[in-house]
Amino acid sequence: MTEPHALTAPSQTLAELTRELNAWVELDLARLEANVVALRRWVGHDVELIAVVKANAYGHGTAIIAPALERFGIDRFAVFSVPEGIQLRELGISRPVLVLGHAYPRQAADAVSHDLTLTVDEPALAQALVAAAQAHGRRPRVHIKVDTGLHRFGLPPHEAVALAEWLRTLPEIEVEGLWTHMANADEADDSFSDEQQARFEETARRLDWIPYRHAANSATAIRRATLRYHGVRTGIGLLGVVPPNTENPGIRPVLALKARLVRIAEVAAGEGVSYGLTWRARRPSRIGLVPIGYGDGWPRSLSNCGEVLVRGQRAPVVGRVCMDQFLVDVTDIPGASSGDEVVLIGEQGKEHIGAEDVARLAGTIPWDIVASLQPRIPRIAHRGCIVEAILGTL
Ligand SMILES: *Cc1c(COP(=O)(O)O)cnc(C)c1O
């Protein structure tokens, strides 16, 4: 998905557009907008929503999701890296963009020219920002991350204070934000957040001149009112996937992953299917071919254990998931035939498969399932099944 902008299609329906597609992602923009409204209501209107759109907006497609979120009034964006931030600016995003991950001094000039807010973790980066600020005649804002117990990125409290106090002396830079990240945000027992909160607030007291504080991801934003501060960094929640340890704040999944059966094979009892012949028919079977595989991000770990929907019924994955395709047993689904829609994530009839269901079967988490979806699957954005934008090649 190299093209930076979503193409706009004429007013076609999803059904018309996808009739002859192997596999595609549908993005429901009405749900995305409703999720913004629901999360805003949940966290309170005095708390900013910072949309985390790293990793291609969790595999959904940044070129569609980010501009839509800006239209829906999101306050800020966050990405992992400087190149991801530049992509947002090239898409026309005008709200503040925070880089959550490490940046190198060599990236300072790009960060300043694209008005990105870096998380500064060392003097060399700050010095490079000062030079870039002078060259561009701008005063970049920076944030400082405090490591309060995750021990991933960020500075221990005393180092964060020392760096912040030094940055404060540099007139070319504005220290805008102080932030941290919870280690057990998504666990059933997130009580360690209490300890992290105490460490964060102790640091914030010593740096009470820094105006903007943030600490919560989606789960923490939903569960813990006292950790919302000035903004909450929400990724999965905006996309409508409920964290495993929270109640549903009124959100619905934006993404559906679909494909079409492209062939039905009659397989005799005793015959095996797919690489390694790891599944064998116990009865004369009808085996459907689904043209999407691990090269698209559909996990290979679903071999012989995944499920999809065909004609509103569950069909088991049989045999190994290959790079581009896999097989499902449709013997018990009367009338299943080539051209039928296959739902891998989403709704069909009365049935529903969520990213969390796929994750459970694949032995991972819903973030991983959606973020793994590759650009080679086209993304189709729609409202009420009328196509609004297409990303990728159909
Ligand atoms: C990815 C990320 C988030 C968003 O987490 P969700 O669970 O998707 O809301 C927030 N903060 C940081 C530092 C992150 O890396």
mmCIF file of C-alpha atoms and ligand atoms in Angstrom:
data_model
loop_
_atom_site.group_PDB
_atom_site.id
_atom_site.type_symbol
_atom_site.label_atom_id
_atom_site.label_comp_id
_atom_site.label_asym_id
_atom_site.label_seq_id
_atom_site.Cartn_x
_atom_site.Cartn_y
_atom_site.Cartn_z
ATOM 1 C CA MET A 1 0.000 0.000 0.000
ATOM 2 C CA THR A 2 2.500 2.572 -1.148
ATOM 3 C CA GLU A 3 0.057 5.212 -2.378
ATOM 4 C CA PRO A 4 -0.307 7.793 0.332
ATOM 5 C CA HIS A 5 -3.917 8.719 -0.310
ATOM 6 C CA ALA A 6 -7.088 6.746 -0.330
ATOM 7 C CA LEU A 7 -8.701 6.756 -3.742
ATOM 8 C CA THR A 8 -12.291 7.818 -3.892
ATOM 9 C CA ALA A 9 -14.584 5.496 -5.751
ATOM 10 C CA PRO A 10 -17.957 6.362 -7.299
ATOM 11 C CA SER A 11 -20.989 5.431 -5.186
ATOM 12 C CA GLN A 12 -20.703 1.707 -5.432
ATOM 13 C CA THR A 13 -21.886 -0.828 -2.879
ATOM 14 C CA LEU A 14 -19.545 -3.212 -1.100
ATOM 15 C CA ALA A 15 -21.344 -6.152 -2.699
ATOM 16 C CA GLU A 16 -20.765 -4.840 -6.222
ATOM 17 C CA LEU A 17 -17.165 -3.917 -5.600
ATOM 18 C CA THR A 18 -16.159 -7.189 -3.948
ATOM 19 C CA ARG A 19 -17.970 -9.637 -6.222
ATOM 20 C CA GLU A 20 -14.739 -10.656 -7.921
ATOM 21 C CA LEU A 21 -12.192 -10.091 -5.167
ATOM 22 C CA ASN A 22 -10.112 -12.823 -3.534
ATOM 23 C CA ALA A 23 -9.804 -11.167 -0.134
ATOM 24 C CA TRP A 24 -10.310 -7.709 1.297
ATOM 25 C CA VAL A 25 -10.618 -5.623 4.451
ATOM 26 C CA GLU A 26 -13.769 -3.560 5.042
ATOM 27 C CA LEU A 27 -13.482 -0.450 7.232
ATOM 28 C CA ASP A 28 -16.751 0.856 8.630
ATOM 29 C CA LEU A 29 -16.301 4.636 8.969
ATOM 30 C CA ALA A 30 -19.673 5.124 10.653
ATOM 31 C CA ARG A 31 -18.503 2.820 13.438
ATOM 32 C CA LEU A 32 -15.155 4.601 13.656
ATOM 33 C CA GLU A 33 -16.967 7.892 14.139
ATOM 34 C CA ALA A 34 -19.318 6.362 16.710
ATOM 35 C CA ASN A 35 -16.325 4.926 18.605
ATOM 36 C CA VAL A 36 -14.792 8.412 18.856
ATOM 37 C CA VAL A 37 -18.070 9.687 20.307
ATOM 38 C CA ALA A 38 -18.405 6.740 22.720
ATOM 39 C CA LEU A 39 -14.834 6.997 24.030
ATOM 40 C CA ARG A 40 -15.094 10.769 24.409
ATOM 41 C CA ARG A 41 -18.248 10.344 26.446
ATOM 42 C CA TRP A 42 -16.615 7.593 28.535
ATOM 43 C CA VAL A 43 -13.407 9.445 29.438
ATOM 44 C CA GLY A 44 -15.007 12.883 29.714
ATOM 45 C CA HIS A 45 -14.930 15.859 27.441
ATOM 46 C CA ASP A 46 -12.102 17.544 29.340
ATOM 47 C CA VAL A 47 -9.722 14.696 28.417
ATOM 48 C CA GLU A 48 -8.123 14.674 24.970
ATOM 49 C CA LEU A 49 -8.283 11.625 22.734
ATOM 50 C CA ILE A 50 -4.832 10.831 21.341
ATOM 51 C CA ALA A 51 -5.302 8.386 18.481
ATOM 52 C CA VAL A 52 -2.484 5.841 18.349
ATOM 53 C CA VAL A 53 -2.125 4.955 14.670
ATOM 54 C CA LYS A 54 1.249 3.196 14.661
ATOM 55 C CA ALA A 55 1.876 0.099 12.521
ATOM 56 C CA ASN A 56 -0.408 1.183 9.678
ATOM 57 C CA ALA A 57 -3.162 2.046 12.159
ATOM 58 C CA TYR A 58 -2.919 -1.476 13.601
ATOM 59 C CA GLY A 59 -3.100 -2.982 10.123
ATOM 60 C CA HIS A 60 -6.317 -1.159 9.303
ATOM 61 C CA GLY A 61 -4.650 1.287 6.881
ATOM 62 C CA THR A 62 -3.326 4.630 8.108
ATOM 63 C CA ALA A 63 -4.170 6.401 4.841
ATOM 64 C CA ILE A 64 -7.869 5.779 5.496
ATOM 65 C CA ILE A 65 -8.052 5.741 9.309
ATOM 66 C CA ALA A 66 -5.981 8.839 10.170
ATOM 67 C CA PRO A 67 -7.711 11.379 7.887
ATOM 68 C CA ALA A 68 -11.092 9.968 8.954
ATOM 69 C CA LEU A 69 -10.187 10.387 12.635
ATOM 70 C CA GLU A 70 -9.111 13.957 12.024
ATOM 71 C CA ARG A 71 -12.475 14.651 10.362
ATOM 72 C CA PHE A 72 -14.174 13.095 13.403
ATOM 73 C CA GLY A 73 -12.434 15.603 15.680
ATOM 74 C CA ILE A 74 -9.647 13.586 17.301
ATOM 75 C CA ASP A 75 -7.370 15.897 19.304
ATOM 76 C CA ARG A 76 -3.931 14.434 18.657
ATOM 77 C CA PHE A 77 -2.193 11.520 17.006
ATOM 78 C CA ALA A 78 0.585 9.257 18.222
ATOM 79 C CA VAL A 79 2.848 6.995 16.170
ATOM 80 C CA PHE A 80 5.900 4.938 17.004
ATOM 81 C CA SER A 81 8.488 6.410 14.656
ATOM 82 C CA VAL A 82 9.474 9.558 12.785
ATOM 83 C CA PRO A 83 8.696 8.014 9.353
ATOM 84 C CA GLU A 84 5.203 7.154 10.579
ATOM 85 C CA GLY A 85 4.790 10.764 11.688
ATOM 86 C CA ILE A 86 5.942 12.054 8.307
ATOM 87 C CA GLN A 87 3.382 9.778 6.652
ATOM 88 C CA LEU A 88 0.628 11.466 8.688
ATOM 89 C CA ARG A 89 1.756 14.914 7.557
ATOM 90 C CA GLU A 90 1.887 13.715 3.940
ATOM 91 C CA LEU A 91 -1.714 12.558 4.384
ATOM 92 C CA GLY A 92 -2.590 16.110 5.383
ATOM 93 C CA ILE A 93 -2.972 15.532 9.123
ATOM 94 C CA SER A 94 -2.794 18.886 10.908
ATOM 95 C CA ARG A 95 -3.330 17.936 14.560
ATOM 96 C CA PRO A 96 -0.284 17.464 16.839
ATOM 97 C CA VAL A 97 1.631 14.234 16.156
ATOM 98 C CA LEU A 98 3.589 12.629 18.992
ATOM 99 C CA VAL A 99 6.358 10.093 18.330
ATOM 100 C CA LEU A 100 6.236 7.490 21.116
ATOM 101 C CA GLY A 101 9.393 5.578 20.240
ATOM 102 C CA HIS A 102 13.100 6.295 20.035
ATOM 103 C CA ALA A 103 14.306 8.905 17.553
ATOM 104 C CA TYR A 104 17.895 9.491 16.442
ATOM 105 C CA PRO A 105 19.570 12.900 16.238
ATOM 106 C CA ARG A 106 19.787 12.464 12.432
ATOM 107 C CA GLN A 107 15.954 12.540 12.363
ATOM 108 C CA ALA A 108 15.621 15.848 14.209
ATOM 109 C CA ALA A 109 15.527 18.022 11.080
ATOM 110 C CA ASP A 110 12.733 15.919 9.527
ATOM 111 C CA ALA A 111 10.846 15.943 12.801
ATOM 112 C CA VAL A 112 11.001 19.736 13.044
ATOM 113 C CA SER A 113 10.172 20.383 9.388
ATOM 114 C CA HIS A 114 7.100 18.096 9.706
ATOM 115 C CA ASP A 115 6.123 19.556 13.085
ATOM 116 C CA LEU A 116 6.397 16.237 14.935
ATOM 117 C CA THR A 117 6.583 16.125 18.718
ATOM 118 C CA LEU A 118 9.431 13.853 19.743
ATOM 119 C CA THR A 119 9.880 11.980 22.980
ATOM 120 C CA VAL A 120 13.346 13.111 23.985
ATOM 121 C CA ASP A 121 15.460 10.613 25.900
ATOM 122 C CA GLU A 122 18.992 11.986 25.542
ATOM 123 C CA PRO A 123 20.850 15.314 25.261
ATOM 124 C CA ALA A 124 22.197 14.522 21.771
ATOM 125 C CA LEU A 125 18.669 14.438 20.384
ATOM 126 C CA ALA A 126 17.808 17.704 22.111
ATOM 127 C CA GLN A 127 20.929 19.345 20.677
ATOM 128 C CA ALA A 128 19.996 18.191 17.195
ATOM 129 C CA LEU A 129 16.507 19.616 17.762
ATOM 130 C CA VAL A 130 17.988 22.953 18.786
ATOM 131 C CA ALA A 131 20.008 23.073 15.554
ATOM 132 C CA ALA A 132 16.951 22.108 13.481
ATOM 133 C CA ALA A 133 14.834 24.669 15.330
ATOM 134 C CA GLN A 134 17.276 27.430 14.437
ATOM 135 C CA ALA A 135 17.439 26.272 10.810
ATOM 136 C CA HIS A 136 13.647 26.135 10.439
ATOM 137 C CA GLY A 137 12.722 29.063 12.617
ATOM 138 C CA ARG A 138 10.370 26.900 14.670
ATOM 139 C CA ARG A 139 10.131 26.018 18.339
ATOM 140 C CA PRO A 140 9.594 22.251 18.512
ATOM 141 C CA ARG A 141 7.594 20.789 21.365
ATOM 142 C CA VAL A 142 8.946 17.694 23.088
ATOM 143 C CA HIS A 143 7.652 15.154 25.586
ATOM 144 C CA ILE A 144 9.582 13.186 28.195
ATOM 145 C CA LYS A 145 8.776 9.605 29.049
ATOM 146 C CA VAL A 146 9.176 8.370 32.602
ATOM 147 C CA ASP A 147 9.856 4.679 33.110
ATOM 148 C CA THR A 148 7.658 3.855 36.078
ATOM 149 C CA GLY A 149 8.034 0.090 35.944
ATOM 150 C CA LEU A 150 7.571 -1.288 32.440
ATOM 151 C CA HIS A 151 11.329 -0.998 31.866
ATOM 152 C CA ARG A 152 10.978 -0.626 28.151
ATOM 153 C CA PHE A 153 11.430 2.922 26.797
ATOM 154 C CA GLY A 154 11.798 6.004 28.954
ATOM 155 C CA LEU A 155 13.983 7.350 31.735
ATOM 156 C CA PRO A 156 13.889 6.465 35.421
ATOM 157 C CA PRO A 157 12.321 9.300 37.455
ATOM 158 C CA HIS A 158 15.555 11.010 38.610
ATOM 159 C CA GLU A 159 16.969 10.983 35.062
ATOM 160 C CA ALA A 160 13.695 12.246 33.616
ATOM 161 C CA VAL A 161 13.738 15.157 36.073
ATOM 162 C CA ALA A 162 17.361 16.002 35.277
ATOM 163 C CA LEU A 163 16.788 15.921 31.516
ATOM 164 C CA ALA A 164 13.603 17.962 31.794
ATOM 165 C CA GLU A 165 15.252 20.635 33.912
ATOM 166 C CA TRP A 166 18.097 20.931 31.390
ATOM 167 C CA LEU A 167 15.666 21.077 28.430
ATOM 168 C CA ARG A 168 13.840 23.835 30.248
ATOM 169 C CA THR A 169 16.939 26.006 29.907
ATOM 170 C CA LEU A 170 16.920 25.701 26.092
ATOM 171 C CA PRO A 171 14.833 28.559 24.670
ATOM 172 C CA GLU A 172 14.595 26.814 21.261
ATOM 173 C CA ILE A 173 12.565 23.918 22.717
ATOM 174 C CA GLU A 174 9.219 23.767 24.482
ATOM 175 C CA VAL A 175 8.813 20.936 26.982
ATOM 176 C CA GLU A 176 5.118 20.247 26.588
ATOM 177 C CA GLY A 177 4.479 16.761 27.887
ATOM 178 C CA LEU A 178 5.362 14.171 30.500
ATOM 179 C CA TRP A 179 4.179 10.636 30.034
ATOM 180 C CA THR A 180 4.444 7.021 31.083
ATOM 181 C CA HIS A 181 3.024 3.640 30.101
ATOM 182 C CA MET A 182 1.478 0.880 32.196
ATOM 183 C CA ALA A 183 2.942 -2.620 32.294
ATOM 184 C CA ASN A 184 -0.253 -4.481 33.250
ATOM 185 C CA ALA A 185 -2.836 -2.262 31.566
ATOM 186 C CA ASP A 186 -4.431 -5.182 29.730
ATOM 187 C CA GLU A 187 -4.165 -7.793 32.493
ATOM 188 C CA ALA A 188 -7.100 -8.953 34.581
ATOM 189 C CA ASP A 189 -5.114 -7.771 37.600
ATOM 190 C CA ASP A 190 -3.811 -4.316 36.708
ATOM 191 C CA SER A 191 -3.088 -3.331 40.310
ATOM 192 C CA PHE A 192 0.585 -2.631 39.503
ATOM 193 C CA SER A 193 -0.758 0.508 37.826
ATOM 194 C CA ASP A 194 -1.265 1.920 41.344
ATOM 195 C CA GLU A 195 2.458 1.700 41.981
ATOM 196 C CA GLN A 196 3.295 3.177 38.571
ATOM 197 C CA GLN A 197 0.820 5.967 39.149
ATOM 198 C CA ALA A 198 2.506 6.856 42.450
ATOM 199 C CA ARG A 199 5.933 6.980 40.786
ATOM 200 C CA PHE A 200 4.573 9.036 37.885
ATOM 201 C CA GLU A 201 2.814 11.528 40.099
ATOM 202 C CA GLU A 202 5.877 11.955 42.301
ATOM 203 C CA THR A 203 7.863 12.799 39.128
ATOM 204 C CA ALA A 204 5.114 15.087 37.860
ATOM 205 C CA ARG A 205 5.119 16.968 41.183
ATOM 206 C CA ARG A 206 8.800 17.728 40.707
ATOM 207 C CA LEU A 207 8.092 18.831 37.133
ATOM 208 C CA ASP A 208 4.854 20.686 37.778
ATOM 209 C CA TRP A 209 5.756 23.266 35.113
ATOM 210 C CA ILE A 210 5.212 20.682 32.329
ATOM 211 C CA PRO A 211 1.631 21.345 31.226
ATOM 212 C CA TYR A 212 0.503 18.078 29.577
ATOM 213 C CA ARG A 213 0.520 14.613 31.180
ATOM 214 C CA HIS A 214 -0.645 11.293 29.718
ATOM 215 C CA ALA A 215 -0.379 7.692 30.873
ATOM 216 C CA ALA A 216 -3.330 5.618 29.678
ATOM 217 C CA ASN A 217 -3.766 3.237 26.761
ATOM 218 C CA SER A 218 -7.287 2.063 25.878
ATOM 219 C CA ALA A 219 -7.691 -0.363 28.772
ATOM 220 C CA THR A 220 -6.359 2.077 31.363
ATOM 221 C CA ALA A 221 -8.468 4.893 29.900
ATOM 222 C CA ILE A 222 -11.586 2.749 30.205
ATOM 223 C CA ARG A 223 -10.829 1.336 33.670
ATOM 224 C CA ARG A 224 -8.990 4.039 35.576
ATOM 225 C CA ALA A 225 -10.375 7.552 35.716
ATOM 226 C CA THR A 226 -7.463 8.853 37.790
ATOM 227 C CA LEU A 227 -4.940 7.933 35.079
ATOM 228 C CA ARG A 228 -6.614 9.918 32.304
ATOM 229 C CA TYR A 229 -4.854 13.233 33.054
ATOM 230 C CA HIS A 230 -4.873 15.565 30.021
ATOM 231 C CA GLY A 231 -5.156 12.935 27.303
ATOM 232 C CA VAL A 232 -5.516 9.195 26.757
ATOM 233 C CA ARG A 233 -3.590 7.277 24.099
ATOM 234 C CA THR A 234 -6.120 5.021 22.544
ATOM 235 C CA GLY A 235 -5.439 2.673 19.657
ATOM 236 C CA ILE A 236 -7.386 -0.558 19.868
ATOM 237 C CA GLY A 237 -10.393 1.113 21.498
ATOM 238 C CA LEU A 238 -10.952 3.591 18.672
ATOM 239 C CA LEU A 239 -10.864 0.659 16.287
ATOM 240 C CA GLY A 240 -13.649 -0.918 18.294
ATOM 241 C CA VAL A 241 -11.868 -3.891 19.830
ATOM 242 C CA VAL A 242 -12.619 -4.138 23.540
ATOM 243 C CA PRO A 243 -9.512 -4.849 25.665
ATOM 244 C CA PRO A 244 -9.776 -8.275 27.342
ATOM 245 C CA ASN A 245 -10.033 -6.847 30.864
ATOM 246 C CA THR A 246 -12.564 -4.042 30.436
ATOM 247 C CA GLU A 247 -16.248 -3.600 29.962
ATOM 248 C CA ASN A 248 -17.419 -2.342 26.581
ATOM 249 C CA PRO A 249 -17.645 1.462 26.614
ATOM 250 C CA GLY A 250 -20.025 1.307 23.649
ATOM 251 C CA ILE A 251 -17.606 0.605 20.799
ATOM 252 C CA ARG A 252 -17.889 -1.723 17.808
ATOM 253 C CA PRO A 253 -15.191 -3.180 15.524
ATOM 254 C CA VAL A 254 -14.314 -1.053 12.520
ATOM 255 C CA LEU A 255 -12.565 -3.815 10.594
ATOM 256 C CA ALA A 256 -13.943 -6.880 8.857
ATOM 257 C CA LEU A 257 -11.721 -9.345 6.988
ATOM 258 C CA LYS A 258 -13.434 -11.178 4.172
ATOM 259 C CA ALA A 259 -12.645 -13.430 1.223
ATOM 260 C CA ARG A 260 -14.475 -15.487 -1.388
ATOM 261 C CA LEU A 261 -14.505 -19.218 -1.848
ATOM 262 C CA VAL A 262 -12.812 -19.685 -5.200
ATOM 263 C CA ARG A 263 -13.078 -23.458 -5.504
ATOM 264 C CA ILE A 264 -14.837 -26.401 -3.880
ATOM 265 C CA ALA A 265 -13.019 -29.715 -4.066
ATOM 266 C CA GLU A 266 -14.619 -33.100 -3.449
ATOM 267 C CA VAL A 267 -12.179 -35.036 -1.289
ATOM 268 C CA ALA A 268 -12.624 -38.778 -0.765
ATOM 269 C CA ALA A 269 -12.508 -40.357 2.695
ATOM 270 C CA GLY A 270 -8.912 -41.057 3.675
ATOM 271 C CA GLU A 271 -7.407 -38.346 1.464
ATOM 272 C CA GLY A 272 -5.316 -35.575 3.026
ATOM 273 C CA VAL A 273 -5.305 -31.825 2.297
ATOM 274 C CA SER A 274 -2.714 -29.021 2.148
ATOM 275 C CA TYR A 275 1.041 -29.212 2.846
ATOM 276 C CA GLY A 276 2.059 -32.164 4.948
ATOM 277 C CA LEU A 277 -1.422 -33.712 4.549
ATOM 278 C CA THR A 278 -1.946 -32.969 8.253
ATOM 279 C CA TRP A 279 -5.742 -33.270 7.951
ATOM 280 C CA ARG A 280 -7.445 -36.307 6.438
ATOM 281 C CA ALA A 281 -11.063 -36.626 5.431
ATOM 282 C CA ARG A 282 -12.965 -39.130 7.601
ATOM 283 C CA ARG A 283 -15.902 -39.027 5.193
ATOM 284 C CA PRO A 284 -16.397 -37.846 1.616
ATOM 285 C CA SER A 285 -15.851 -34.102 2.112
ATOM 286 C CA ARG A 286 -16.405 -30.791 0.381
ATOM 287 C CA ILE A 287 -13.355 -28.605 0.879
ATOM 288 C CA GLY A 288 -13.473 -24.878 0.102
ATOM 289 C CA LEU A 289 -10.444 -22.884 -1.019
ATOM 290 C CA VAL A 290 -9.987 -19.466 0.659
ATOM 291 C CA PRO A 291 -7.470 -17.250 -1.195
ATOM 292 C CA ILE A 292 -5.698 -15.566 1.730
ATOM 293 C CA GLY A 293 -2.814 -16.885 3.811
ATOM 294 C CA TYR A 294 -0.025 -16.124 6.227
ATOM 295 C CA GLY A 295 1.598 -13.876 3.609
ATOM 296 C CA ASP A 296 -1.423 -11.623 4.130
ATOM 297 C CA GLY A 297 -1.164 -11.877 7.902
ATOM 298 C CA TRP A 298 -3.694 -14.671 8.440
ATOM 299 C CA PRO A 299 -1.829 -16.657 11.109
ATOM 300 C CA ARG A 300 -0.309 -19.996 10.159
ATOM 301 C CA SER A 301 -1.007 -21.069 13.738
ATOM 302 C CA LEU A 302 -4.689 -21.369 12.731
ATOM 303 C CA SER A 303 -3.777 -24.520 10.781
ATOM 304 C CA ASN A 304 -6.332 -27.186 11.742
ATOM 305 C CA CYS A 305 -7.845 -24.970 14.461
ATOM 306 C CA GLY A 306 -9.233 -21.757 12.950
ATOM 307 C CA GLU A 307 -12.815 -21.037 11.979
ATOM 308 C CA VAL A 308 -14.505 -18.876 9.355
ATOM 309 C CA LEU A 309 -18.116 -18.078 8.472
ATOM 310 C CA VAL A 310 -19.745 -19.306 5.261
ATOM 311 C CA ARG A 311 -23.482 -18.863 4.663
ATOM 312 C CA GLY A 312 -23.860 -17.812 8.300
ATOM 313 C CA GLN A 313 -22.306 -21.025 9.627
ATOM 314 C CA ARG A 314 -18.928 -21.855 11.107
ATOM 315 C CA ALA A 315 -16.545 -23.768 8.888
ATOM 316 C CA PRO A 316 -13.330 -25.218 10.352
ATOM 317 C CA VAL A 317 -9.909 -24.563 8.855
ATOM 318 C CA VAL A 318 -8.536 -27.904 7.678
ATOM 319 C CA GLY A 319 -4.878 -28.592 6.976
ATOM 320 C CA ARG A 320 -2.087 -26.070 7.099
ATOM 321 C CA VAL A 321 -2.566 -22.400 6.336
ATOM 322 C CA CYS A 322 -0.288 -21.658 3.340
ATOM 323 C CA MET A 323 1.281 -18.337 2.322
ATOM 324 C CA ASP A 324 -1.568 -17.327 0.004
ATOM 325 C CA GLN A 325 -4.467 -19.663 0.698
ATOM 326 C CA PHE A 326 -6.029 -22.190 3.044
ATOM 327 C CA LEU A 327 -8.845 -24.702 3.103
ATOM 328 C CA VAL A 328 -12.087 -25.006 5.042
ATOM 329 C CA ASP A 329 -14.452 -27.934 5.446
ATOM 330 C CA VAL A 330 -17.878 -26.950 4.114
ATOM 331 C CA THR A 331 -19.319 -30.477 4.026
ATOM 332 C CA ASP A 332 -21.961 -29.499 6.593
ATOM 333 C CA ILE A 333 -22.898 -26.209 4.938
ATOM 334 C CA PRO A 334 -25.598 -26.973 2.371
ATOM 335 C CA GLY A 335 -25.167 -25.116 -0.903
ATOM 336 C CA ALA A 336 -21.717 -23.736 -0.112
ATOM 337 C CA SER A 337 -20.207 -22.912 -3.455
ATOM 338 C CA SER A 338 -17.564 -21.000 -5.302
ATOM 339 C CA GLY A 339 -18.195 -17.230 -5.037
ATOM 340 C CA ASP A 340 -19.598 -17.409 -1.500
ATOM 341 C CA GLU A 341 -18.425 -14.713 0.891
ATOM 342 C CA VAL A 342 -16.143 -15.986 3.663
ATOM 343 C CA VAL A 343 -15.933 -13.945 6.865
ATOM 344 C CA LEU A 344 -12.649 -14.368 8.724
ATOM 345 C CA ILE A 345 -13.211 -11.425 11.085
ATOM 346 C CA GLY A 346 -16.636 -9.813 11.291
ATOM 347 C CA GLU A 347 -20.303 -10.674 11.142
ATOM 348 C CA GLN A 348 -22.361 -12.880 8.861
ATOM 349 C CA GLY A 349 -25.994 -13.695 9.513
ATOM 350 C CA LYS A 350 -26.311 -14.266 13.267
ATOM 351 C CA GLU A 351 -22.692 -15.326 13.685
ATOM 352 C CA HIS A 352 -19.744 -13.184 14.642
ATOM 353 C CA ILE A 353 -15.983 -13.755 14.791
ATOM 354 C CA GLY A 354 -14.036 -11.041 16.613
ATOM 355 C CA ALA A 355 -10.314 -10.343 16.385
ATOM 356 C CA GLU A 356 -10.219 -11.568 19.997
ATOM 357 C CA ASP A 357 -11.722 -14.931 18.937
ATOM 358 C CA VAL A 358 -9.138 -15.341 16.177
ATOM 359 C CA ALA A 359 -6.415 -14.342 18.657
ATOM 360 C CA ARG A 360 -7.515 -16.951 21.173
ATOM 361 C CA LEU A 361 -7.388 -19.733 18.573
ATOM 362 C CA ALA A 362 -4.064 -18.488 17.203
ATOM 363 C CA GLY A 363 -2.499 -18.218 20.661
ATOM 364 C CA THR A 364 -1.962 -14.476 20.572
ATOM 365 C CA ILE A 365 -3.683 -11.130 21.289
ATOM 366 C CA PRO A 366 -6.146 -9.159 19.120
ATOM 367 C CA TRP A 367 -3.605 -6.337 18.598
ATOM 368 C CA ASP A 368 -1.325 -8.885 16.879
ATOM 369 C CA ILE A 369 -4.102 -10.245 14.652
ATOM 370 C CA VAL A 370 -5.078 -6.884 13.169
ATOM 371 C CA ALA A 371 -1.593 -5.326 13.090
ATOM 372 C CA SER A 372 -0.339 -8.323 11.082
ATOM 373 C CA LEU A 373 -2.749 -7.734 8.185
ATOM 374 C CA GLN A 374 -0.549 -6.913 5.203
ATOM 375 C CA PRO A 375 -0.886 -4.066 2.709
ATOM 376 C CA ARG A 376 -1.446 -6.528 -0.131
ATOM 377 C CA ILE A 377 -5.024 -6.974 1.071
ATOM 378 C CA PRO A 378 -7.048 -4.045 -0.320
ATOM 379 C CA ARG A 379 -8.805 -1.843 2.260
ATOM 380 C CA ILE A 380 -12.299 -0.643 1.390
ATOM 381 C CA ALA A 381 -13.758 2.132 3.520
ATOM 382 C CA HIS A 382 -17.544 2.389 3.588
ATOM 383 C CA ARG A 383 -20.512 3.935 5.318
ATOM 384 C CA GLY A 384 -23.716 1.949 5.337
ATOM 385 C CA CYS A 385 -22.136 -0.374 2.741
ATOM 386 C CA ILE A 386 -21.595 2.504 0.276
ATOM 387 C CA VAL A 387 -17.928 2.601 -0.659
ATOM 388 C CA GLU A 388 -16.122 5.820 0.285
ATOM 389 C CA ALA A 389 -12.468 5.026 -0.375
ATOM 390 C CA ILE A 390 -10.200 2.253 -1.563
ATOM 391 C CA LEU A 391 -6.614 1.697 -0.516
ATOM 392 C CA GLY A 392 -4.508 -0.798 -2.448
ATOM 393 C CA THR A 393 -5.093 -2.554 -5.728
ATOM 394 C CA LEU A 394 -8.283 -4.494 -6.302
HETATM 395 C C1 LIG B 1 0.427 1.195 21.324
HETATM 396 C C2 LIG B 1 0.463 2.092 22.484
HETATM 397 C C3 LIG B 1 -0.709 2.641 23.018
HETATM 398 C C4 LIG B 1 -2.103 2.261 22.558
HETATM 399 O O1 LIG B 1 -2.493 1.055 23.172
HETATM 400 P P1 LIG B 1 -3.969 0.470 22.935
HETATM 401 O O2 LIG B 1 -4.039 -0.675 23.879
HETATM 402 O O3 LIG B 1 -4.013 0.010 21.514
HETATM 403 O O4 LIG B 1 -4.927 1.536 23.223
HETATM 404 C C5 LIG B 1 -0.585 3.575 24.031
HETATM 405 N N1 LIG B 1 0.630 3.933 24.500
HETATM 406 C C6 LIG B 1 1.767 3.408 24.027
HETATM 407 C C7 LIG B 1 3.065 3.837 24.588
HETATM 408 C C8 LIG B 1 1.725 2.465 23.014
HETATM 409 O O5 LIG B 1 2.868 1.934 22.569
#
